[in-house]
């Protein structure tokens, strides 16, 4: 029997300690400040699970102090955390994920690091989370290829970093088709790559881009996480929750948004 589950879903944090324009309150960047807000939101929601659907790090060259910052934030959580690489922090030979020590991060932290697809089963909360790490952000990368069969004893949760499209075309990298979402068998699909909130639910699968929690990366409507409630009786409910705010003066001084 499935039991109620609360998830906080985020993506596209783009941590990079060299981005110091808004270093305040002990944080070296607006991304650090926003990610601490994600952890705050997870605690405030009393969430059973935190999902990070790619691009936690802005690139594979970030120094180890960024990894240490993540360890410190994860130490504030007791719920499981599941992470997926994105197109900025791809899992290749030079990946930042090769320097990430999951033992140091804590027993509650898990990574989906297989290029063929990986699954984390969390029996304590009745959830199974699947996703594919990308080695290259390319048209040949299909984030939802190879989904395993559904397990009805668990909530079936997917993670995918890429662009939702009507159909695969040669010039689009990491495509996720609407048909793939509809037939996935997931109760919830946590999407990453797009910096603004978007609902791409199809059929029985609730699928959302949480957008970046860093409001500056998405404009005045950015800075959210998704709070997902899965209930055996009521189904899936998803709402956006604000974790950071866009500073108008920042846009004027920097000349735009760093996509």
PDB file of C-alpha atoms in Angstrom, residues 67 71 74-75 83 97-111:
ATOM      1  CA  UNK A  67      31.259  20.676  -3.206  1.00  0.00           C
ATOM      2  CA  UNK A  71      28.004  18.812   1.939  1.00  0.00           C
ATOM      3  CA  UNK A  74      22.955  18.346   3.021  1.00  0.00           C
ATOM      4  CA  UNK A  75      24.035  17.979   6.650  1.00  0.00           C
ATOM      5  CA  UNK A  83      20.548  13.925  -7.618  1.00  0.00           C
ATOM      6  CA  UNK A  97      30.762  14.256  -9.885  1.00  0.00           C
ATOM      7  CA  UNK A  98      34.021  12.273  -9.971  1.00  0.00           C
ATOM      8  CA  UNK A  99      35.187  14.519  -7.124  1.00  0.00           C
ATOM      9  CA  UNK A 100      31.916  14.349  -5.190  1.00  0.00           C
ATOM     10  CA  UNK A 101      32.248  12.006  -2.185  1.00  0.00           C
ATOM     11  CA  UNK A 102      28.828  10.515  -1.466  1.00  0.00           C
ATOM     12  CA  UNK A 103      30.127   9.058   1.800  1.00  0.00           C
ATOM     13  CA  UNK A 104      31.069  12.563   2.945  1.00  0.00           C
ATOM     14  CA  UNK A 105      27.672  13.863   1.823  1.00  0.00           C
ATOM     15  CA  UNK A 106      25.863  11.382   4.068  1.00  0.00           C
ATOM     16  CA  UNK A 107      24.040   8.073   3.869  1.00  0.00           C
ATOM     17  CA  UNK A 108      20.855   9.917   2.900  1.00  0.00           C
ATOM     18  CA  UNK A 109      22.384  11.316  -0.326  1.00  0.00           C
ATOM     19  CA  UNK A 110      22.153   9.336  -3.570  1.00  0.00           C
ATOM     20  CA  UNK A 111      23.274   9.969  -7.135  1.00  0.00           C
TER      21      UNK A 111
END
